[in-house]
PDB file of C-alpha atoms and ligand atoms in Angstrom:
ATOM      1  CA  MET A   1       0.000   0.000   0.000  1.00  0.00           C
ATOM      2  CA  ASN A   2       1.394   3.480  -0.778  1.00  0.00           C
ATOM      3  CA  GLU A   3       2.131   5.940   2.028  1.00  0.00           C
ATOM      4  CA  VAL A   4      -0.901   8.155   1.488  1.00  0.00           C
ATOM      5  CA  LEU A   5      -3.320   5.227   1.556  1.00  0.00           C
ATOM      6  CA  ALA A   6      -1.601   3.862   4.656  1.00  0.00           C
ATOM      7  CA  VAL A   7      -1.993   7.226   6.455  1.00  0.00           C
ATOM      8  CA  ILE A   8      -5.661   7.388   5.443  1.00  0.00           C
ATOM      9  CA  LYS A   9      -6.321   3.872   6.728  1.00  0.00           C
ATOM     10  CA  ASN A  10      -4.304   4.207   9.932  1.00  0.00           C
ATOM     11  CA  ARG A  11      -5.788   7.542  11.044  1.00  0.00           C
ATOM     12  CA  ARG A  12      -8.077   7.183  14.038  1.00  0.00           C
ATOM     13  CA  SER A  13      -9.854   9.673  16.258  1.00  0.00           C
ATOM     14  CA  VAL A  14      -7.827   9.901  19.444  1.00  0.00           C
ATOM     15  CA  ARG A  15      -9.494  11.130  22.633  1.00  0.00           C
ATOM     16  CA  SER A  16      -6.706  10.829  25.162  1.00  0.00           C
ATOM     17  CA  PHE A  17      -3.785  13.240  24.996  1.00  0.00           C
ATOM     18  CA  ASN A  18      -0.520  13.890  26.792  1.00  0.00           C
ATOM     19  CA  ARG A  19      -0.192  17.314  28.344  1.00  0.00           C
ATOM     20  CA  GLU A  20       3.047  17.939  26.482  1.00  0.00           C
ATOM     21  CA  GLN A  21       2.668  20.529  23.722  1.00  0.00           C
ATOM     22  CA  ILE A  22       3.360  19.615  20.095  1.00  0.00           C
ATOM     23  CA  LYS A  23       6.383  21.190  18.448  1.00  0.00           C
ATOM     24  CA  ASP A  24       6.007  24.464  16.549  1.00  0.00           C
ATOM     25  CA  HIS A  25       7.281  22.929  13.314  1.00  0.00           C
ATOM     26  CA  GLU A  26       4.660  20.169  13.632  1.00  0.00           C
ATOM     27  CA  LEU A  27       1.906  22.748  14.100  1.00  0.00           C
ATOM     28  CA  ARG A  28       3.167  24.708  11.092  1.00  0.00           C
ATOM     29  CA  ALA A  29       3.224  21.559   8.934  1.00  0.00           C
ATOM     30  CA  VAL A  30      -0.327  20.670   9.930  1.00  0.00           C
ATOM     31  CA  LEU A  31      -1.583  24.193   9.222  1.00  0.00           C
ATOM     32  CA  GLU A  32       0.214  24.274   5.900  1.00  0.00           C
ATOM     33  CA  ALA A  33      -1.526  21.022   4.940  1.00  0.00           C
ATOM     34  CA  ALA A  34      -4.848  22.678   5.842  1.00  0.00           C
ATOM     35  CA  GLN A  35      -4.135  25.510   3.431  1.00  0.00           C
ATOM     36  CA  TYR A  36      -3.509  23.092   0.567  1.00  0.00           C
ATOM     37  CA  ALA A  37      -7.011  21.609   0.793  1.00  0.00           C
ATOM     38  CA  PRO A  38      -9.382  21.914  -2.125  1.00  0.00           C
ATOM     39  CA  ASN A  39     -11.654  24.917  -1.681  1.00  0.00           C
ATOM     40  CA  ALA A  40     -14.447  26.634  -3.539  1.00  0.00           C
ATOM     41  CA  GLY A  41     -14.219  29.904  -1.665  1.00  0.00           C
ATOM     42  CA  SER A  42     -10.874  31.203  -2.995  1.00  0.00           C
ATOM     43  CA  GLN A  43      -9.057  30.196   0.211  1.00  0.00           C
ATOM     44  CA  ALA A  44     -11.494  32.344   2.184  1.00  0.00           C
ATOM     45  CA  TRP A  45     -10.651  30.618   5.421  1.00  0.00           C
ATOM     46  CA  GLN A  46      -8.954  31.471   8.671  1.00  0.00           C
ATOM     47  CA  PHE A  47      -7.307  28.889  10.887  1.00  0.00           C
ATOM     48  CA  ILE A  48      -6.967  29.649  14.568  1.00  0.00           C
ATOM     49  CA  ALA A  49      -4.473  27.522  16.474  1.00  0.00           C
ATOM     50  CA  VAL A  50      -5.174  27.812  20.197  1.00  0.00           C
ATOM     51  CA  GLN A  51      -2.530  26.634  22.636  1.00  0.00           C
ATOM     52  CA  ARG A  52      -3.583  28.711  25.647  1.00  0.00           C
ATOM     53  CA  LYS A  53      -5.103  26.213  28.083  1.00  0.00           C
ATOM     54  CA  GLU A  54      -7.492  28.718  29.726  1.00  0.00           C
ATOM     55  CA  LEU A  55      -9.042  29.520  26.340  1.00  0.00           C
ATOM     56  CA  ILE A  56      -9.438  25.858  25.401  1.00  0.00           C
ATOM     57  CA  ASP A  57     -10.995  25.085  28.773  1.00  0.00           C
ATOM     58  CA  GLU A  58     -13.306  28.078  28.499  1.00  0.00           C
ATOM     59  CA  LEU A  59     -14.494  26.970  25.074  1.00  0.00           C
ATOM     60  CA  SER A  60     -15.184  23.499  26.429  1.00  0.00           C
ATOM     61  CA  ARG A  61     -17.097  24.890  29.423  1.00  0.00           C
ATOM     62  CA  ALA A  62     -19.127  27.269  27.262  1.00  0.00           C
ATOM     63  CA  SER A  63     -19.943  24.452  24.819  1.00  0.00           C
ATOM     64  CA  LYS A  64     -21.157  22.268  27.670  1.00  0.00           C
ATOM     65  CA  ASP A  65     -23.345  25.136  28.901  1.00  0.00           C
ATOM     66  CA  ALA A  66     -24.757  25.613  25.414  1.00  0.00           C
ATOM     67  CA  ALA A  67     -25.410  21.853  25.058  1.00  0.00           C
ATOM     68  CA  GLN A  68     -27.471  21.583  28.257  1.00  0.00           C
ATOM     69  CA  ASN A  69     -30.744  22.108  26.362  1.00  0.00           C
ATOM     70  CA  HIS A  70     -29.655  20.678  23.034  1.00  0.00           C
ATOM     71  CA  PRO A  71     -32.349  18.703  21.133  1.00  0.00           C
ATOM     72  CA  MET A  72     -29.960  15.737  20.737  1.00  0.00           C
ATOM     73  CA  PRO A  73     -30.001  13.638  23.953  1.00  0.00           C
ATOM     74  CA  PHE A  74     -26.416  12.358  23.604  1.00  0.00           C
ATOM     75  CA  LEU A  75     -25.112  15.939  23.508  1.00  0.00           C
ATOM     76  CA  ARG A  76     -27.135  16.747  26.643  1.00  0.00           C
ATOM     77  CA  GLU A  77     -25.636  13.662  28.318  1.00  0.00           C
ATOM     78  CA  LEU A  78     -22.099  14.785  27.464  1.00  0.00           C
ATOM     79  CA  ALA A  79     -22.886  18.261  28.783  1.00  0.00           C
ATOM     80  CA  ALA A  80     -24.015  16.737  32.094  1.00  0.00           C
ATOM     81  CA  ASP A  81     -20.861  14.625  32.519  1.00  0.00           C
ATOM     82  CA  PRO A  82     -18.497  16.521  34.838  1.00  0.00           C
ATOM     83  CA  ASP A  83     -15.461  14.686  33.430  1.00  0.00           C
ATOM     84  CA  TYR A  84     -16.246  15.456  29.806  1.00  0.00           C
ATOM     85  CA  HIS A  85     -14.015  17.982  28.106  1.00  0.00           C
ATOM     86  CA  ALA A  86     -15.046  18.935  24.575  1.00  0.00           C
ATOM     87  CA  PHE A  87     -11.410  18.796  23.400  1.00  0.00           C
ATOM     88  CA  TYR A  88     -10.313  15.943  25.665  1.00  0.00           C
ATOM     89  CA  ARG A  89      -7.785  18.316  27.268  1.00  0.00           C
ATOM     90  CA  ALA A  90      -5.663  18.307  24.104  1.00  0.00           C
ATOM     91  CA  PRO A  91      -2.860  20.891  24.270  1.00  0.00           C
ATOM     92  CA  THR A  92      -3.739  22.391  20.859  1.00  0.00           C
ATOM     93  CA  VAL A  93      -7.072  23.154  19.274  1.00  0.00           C
ATOM     94  CA  ILE A  94      -7.455  24.296  15.685  1.00  0.00           C
ATOM     95  CA  LEU A  95     -10.576  26.073  14.480  1.00  0.00           C
ATOM     96  CA  ALA A  96     -11.313  26.217  10.757  1.00  0.00           C
ATOM     97  CA  CYS A  97     -13.301  29.392  10.108  1.00  0.00           C
ATOM     98  CA  SER A  98     -14.766  30.924   6.987  1.00  0.00           C
ATOM     99  CA  PRO A  99     -17.166  33.687   5.964  1.00  0.00           C
ATOM    100  CA  GLU A 100     -20.687  32.318   5.723  1.00  0.00           C
ATOM    101  CA  SER A 101     -21.272  31.050   2.200  1.00  0.00           C
ATOM    102  CA  PRO A 102     -22.672  27.896   0.597  1.00  0.00           C
ATOM    103  CA  PHE A 103     -19.068  26.648   0.246  1.00  0.00           C
ATOM    104  CA  ALA A 104     -17.827  27.410   3.736  1.00  0.00           C
ATOM    105  CA  PRO A 105     -18.692  24.071   5.389  1.00  0.00           C
ATOM    106  CA  TYR A 106     -17.083  22.123   2.545  1.00  0.00           C
ATOM    107  CA  ASP A 107     -13.933  24.252   2.476  1.00  0.00           C
ATOM    108  CA  CYS A 108     -13.497  23.911   6.222  1.00  0.00           C
ATOM    109  CA  ALA A 109     -14.239  20.189   6.172  1.00  0.00           C
ATOM    110  CA  ALA A 110     -11.685  19.569   3.411  1.00  0.00           C
ATOM    111  CA  ALA A 111      -9.081  21.539   5.357  1.00  0.00           C
ATOM    112  CA  THR A 112      -9.948  19.635   8.511  1.00  0.00           C
ATOM    113  CA  GLN A 113      -9.422  16.269   6.851  1.00  0.00           C
ATOM    114  CA  ASN A 114      -6.026  17.513   5.641  1.00  0.00           C
ATOM    115  CA  ILE A 115      -5.209  18.486   9.244  1.00  0.00           C
ATOM    116  CA  LEU A 116      -6.140  15.013  10.484  1.00  0.00           C
ATOM    117  CA  LEU A 117      -4.121  13.251   7.810  1.00  0.00           C
ATOM    118  CA  ALA A 118      -1.106  15.526   8.266  1.00  0.00           C
ATOM    119  CA  ALA A 119      -1.265  14.876  12.019  1.00  0.00           C
ATOM    120  CA  GLU A 120      -1.319  11.129  11.438  1.00  0.00           C
ATOM    121  CA  SER A 121       1.606  11.345   9.027  1.00  0.00           C
ATOM    122  CA  LEU A 122       3.633  13.180  11.698  1.00  0.00           C
ATOM    123  CA  GLY A 123       2.805  10.662  14.428  1.00  0.00           C
ATOM    124  CA  LEU A 124       0.480  13.126  16.196  1.00  0.00           C
ATOM    125  CA  ALA A 125      -2.963  12.399  17.584  1.00  0.00           C
ATOM    126  CA  ALA A 126      -6.107  14.263  16.610  1.00  0.00           C
ATOM    127  CA  CYS A 127      -9.877  14.239  16.745  1.00  0.00           C
ATOM    128  CA  TRP A 128     -12.411  16.218  14.715  1.00  0.00           C
ATOM    129  CA  ILE A 129     -14.611  18.036  17.234  1.00  0.00           C
ATOM    130  CA  TYR A 130     -18.132  19.332  16.654  1.00  0.00           C
ATOM    131  CA  PHE A 131     -19.102  19.657  20.306  1.00  0.00           C
ATOM    132  CA  GLY A 132     -16.611  22.425  21.073  1.00  0.00           C
ATOM    133  CA  LEU A 133     -18.239  24.710  18.506  1.00  0.00           C
ATOM    134  CA  LEU A 134     -21.510  24.823  20.443  1.00  0.00           C
ATOM    135  CA  ALA A 135     -19.978  27.665  22.467  1.00  0.00           C
ATOM    136  CA  PHE A 136     -20.431  29.897  19.435  1.00  0.00           C
ATOM    137  CA  ASP A 137     -24.188  29.217  19.325  1.00  0.00           C
ATOM    138  CA  GLY A 138     -24.698  30.462  22.873  1.00  0.00           C
ATOM    139  CA  ALA A 139     -25.403  34.046  23.895  1.00  0.00           C
ATOM    140  CA  ASP A 140     -21.678  34.599  24.460  1.00  0.00           C
ATOM    141  CA  GLY A 141     -20.752  33.289  21.005  1.00  0.00           C
ATOM    142  CA  PRO A 142     -19.596  36.689  19.701  1.00  0.00           C
ATOM    143  CA  LYS A 143     -17.497  37.189  22.851  1.00  0.00           C
ATOM    144  CA  HIS A 144     -15.691  33.885  22.261  1.00  0.00           C
ATOM    145  CA  ALA A 145     -15.191  34.705  18.583  1.00  0.00           C
ATOM    146  CA  ASP A 146     -13.730  38.058  19.565  1.00  0.00           C
ATOM    147  CA  ARG A 147     -11.367  36.604  22.180  1.00  0.00           C
ATOM    148  CA  LEU A 148     -10.086  34.101  19.611  1.00  0.00           C
ATOM    149  CA  GLY A 149      -9.519  36.733  16.960  1.00  0.00           C
ATOM    150  CA  ILE A 150     -12.021  35.254  14.527  1.00  0.00           C
ATOM    151  CA  ARG A 151     -12.458  37.776  11.728  1.00  0.00           C
ATOM    152  CA  GLN A 152     -15.645  39.829  11.446  1.00  0.00           C
ATOM    153  CA  GLY A 153     -18.214  37.935   9.384  1.00  0.00           C
ATOM    154  CA  TYR A 154     -16.406  34.612   9.825  1.00  0.00           C
ATOM    155  CA  ARG A 155     -17.551  31.671  11.885  1.00  0.00           C
ATOM    156  CA  PRO A 156     -15.890  28.422  12.896  1.00  0.00           C
ATOM    157  CA  TYR A 157     -17.227  25.421  10.985  1.00  0.00           C
ATOM    158  CA  CYS A 158     -14.892  22.683  12.211  1.00  0.00           C
ATOM    159  CA  SER A 159     -12.460  22.145  15.032  1.00  0.00           C
ATOM    160  CA  VAL A 160      -9.721  19.671  15.820  1.00  0.00           C
ATOM    161  CA  ALA A 161      -8.173  18.548  19.115  1.00  0.00           C
ATOM    162  CA  LEU A 162      -4.473  17.966  18.491  1.00  0.00           C
ATOM    163  CA  GLY A 163      -1.612  16.616  20.540  1.00  0.00           C
ATOM    164  CA  SER A 164       0.289  13.434  21.193  1.00  0.00           C
ATOM    165  CA  ARG A 165      -1.513  10.234  22.041  1.00  0.00           C
ATOM    166  CA  SER A 166      -1.689   8.900  25.550  1.00  0.00           C
ATOM    167  CA  GLY A 167      -2.861   5.290  25.608  1.00  0.00           C
ATOM    168  CA  PRO A 168      -3.452   2.692  22.915  1.00  0.00           C
ATOM    169  CA  ILE A 169      -4.485   3.390  19.334  1.00  0.00           C
ATOM    170  CA  PRO A 170      -8.266   2.963  19.126  1.00  0.00           C
ATOM    171  CA  ALA A 171      -9.397   0.111  16.866  1.00  0.00           C
ATOM    172  CA  PRO A 172     -11.297   1.175  13.743  1.00  0.00           C
ATOM    173  CA  ALA A 173     -14.993   0.344  13.590  1.00  0.00           C
ATOM    174  CA  PRO A 174     -15.593  -2.377  10.992  1.00  0.00           C
ATOM    175  CA  ARG A 175     -16.393  -0.798   7.638  1.00  0.00           C
ATOM    176  CA  LYS A 176     -19.958  -1.239   6.438  1.00  0.00           C
ATOM    177  CA  GLY A 177     -20.013  -3.364   3.306  1.00  0.00           C
ATOM    178  CA  ASP A 178     -22.964  -1.853   1.461  1.00  0.00           C
ATOM    179  CA  THR A 179     -21.954   1.755   0.902  1.00  0.00           C
ATOM    180  CA  VAL A 180     -20.623   1.705  -2.659  1.00  0.00           C
ATOM    181  CA  THR A 181     -22.573   1.415  -5.898  1.00  0.00           C
ATOM    182  CA  TYR A 182     -20.567   0.550  -9.007  1.00  0.00           C
ATOM    183  CA  ILE A 183     -21.985   1.491 -12.384  1.00  0.00           C
ATOM    184  CA  LYS A 184     -19.946   0.189 -15.325  1.00  0.00           C
TER     185      LYS A 184
HETATM  186  C1  FMN B 201     -18.274  16.315  11.453  1.00  0.00           C
HETATM  187  C2  FMN B 201     -17.638  15.509  12.575  1.00  0.00           C
HETATM  188  C3  FMN B 201     -17.823  15.904  13.889  1.00  0.00           C
HETATM  189  C4  FMN B 201     -17.247  15.177  14.938  1.00  0.00           C
HETATM  190  N1  FMN B 201     -17.397  15.621  16.219  1.00  0.00           N
HETATM  191  C5  FMN B 201     -16.865  14.926  17.229  1.00  0.00           C
HETATM  192  C6  FMN B 201     -16.984  15.398  18.575  1.00  0.00           C
HETATM  193  O1  FMN B 201     -17.560  16.429  18.862  1.00  0.00           O
HETATM  194  N2  FMN B 201     -16.403  14.668  19.554  1.00  0.00           N
HETATM  195  C7  FMN B 201     -15.738  13.500  19.296  1.00  0.00           C
HETATM  196  O2  FMN B 201     -15.239  12.879  20.228  1.00  0.00           O
HETATM  197  N3  FMN B 201     -15.596  13.013  18.032  1.00  0.00           N
HETATM  198  C8  FMN B 201     -16.138  13.714  17.001  1.00  0.00           C
HETATM  199  N4  FMN B 201     -15.966  13.275  15.707  1.00  0.00           N
HETATM  200  C9  FMN B 201     -15.156  12.080  15.429  1.00  0.00           C
HETATM  201  C10 FMN B 201     -16.024  10.881  15.074  1.00  0.00           C
HETATM  202  O3  FMN B 201     -16.672  10.421  16.226  1.00  0.00           O
HETATM  203  C11 FMN B 201     -15.105   9.792  14.449  1.00  0.00           C
HETATM  204  O4  FMN B 201     -14.515  10.297  13.282  1.00  0.00           O
HETATM  205  C12 FMN B 201     -15.898   8.532  14.125  1.00  0.00           C
HETATM  206  O5  FMN B 201     -16.330   7.883  15.305  1.00  0.00           O
HETATM  207  C13 FMN B 201     -15.060   7.512  13.315  1.00  0.00           C
HETATM  208  O6  FMN B 201     -13.879   7.161  14.032  1.00  0.00           O
HETATM  209  P1  FMN B 201     -12.431   7.371  13.408  1.00  0.00           P
HETATM  210  O7  FMN B 201     -12.252   8.857  13.174  1.00  0.00           O
HETATM  211  O8  FMN B 201     -11.475   6.828  14.427  1.00  0.00           O
HETATM  212  O9  FMN B 201     -12.394   6.624  12.115  1.00  0.00           O
HETATM  213  C14 FMN B 201     -16.502  14.002  14.655  1.00  0.00           C
HETATM  214  C15 FMN B 201     -16.310  13.622  13.320  1.00  0.00           C
HETATM  215  C16 FMN B 201     -16.858  14.357  12.298  1.00  0.00           C
HETATM  216  C17 FMN B 201     -16.594  13.965  10.852  1.00  0.00           C
END
């Protein structure tokens, strides 16, 4: 199997991180990979790399507050769990932001997948995080956006918890066998 396919197959969502910070050159490589993602919005994105623990913790807390009355029960359950941290206490969090447009979610998602694959290729651990964005839906959403330096008119569409893995590599869920249709 070639290297790219091996990285794609070996990548797993990791939810247990060491406290140790990743190296600056690793963060730069991951963010550079993000910027090489396909995009329909003329690279109209902004990546925020947060390594200040208080800010990451605050985002997690605010997301849990916002999730308390969420229509999805499993998100309410996570919000009620005192041990749950939206970013699993990872030392780095990356937010992929974009101006609102029909393309924004796709651009940010493509960049996020590049981040995850770059992290895997560097031996780092990562997890795509939706939960931690709930903070921006709450009443204090604009305050959080401001504190993080998110540009006016932009919003975060995806986030990633990033660090080094503590604990075993999670096993992949078996792939479902009925998800491809071939037409020849
Ligand atoms: C759009 C999206 C949002 C996600 N949000 C979360 C999240 O908030 N918390 C979390 O622990 N995992 C989250 N994940 C990770 C998925 O749970 C994970 O990708 C899935 O279980 C498959 O596992 P794998 O990534 O190890 O293959 C998210 C994944 C995607 C694509």
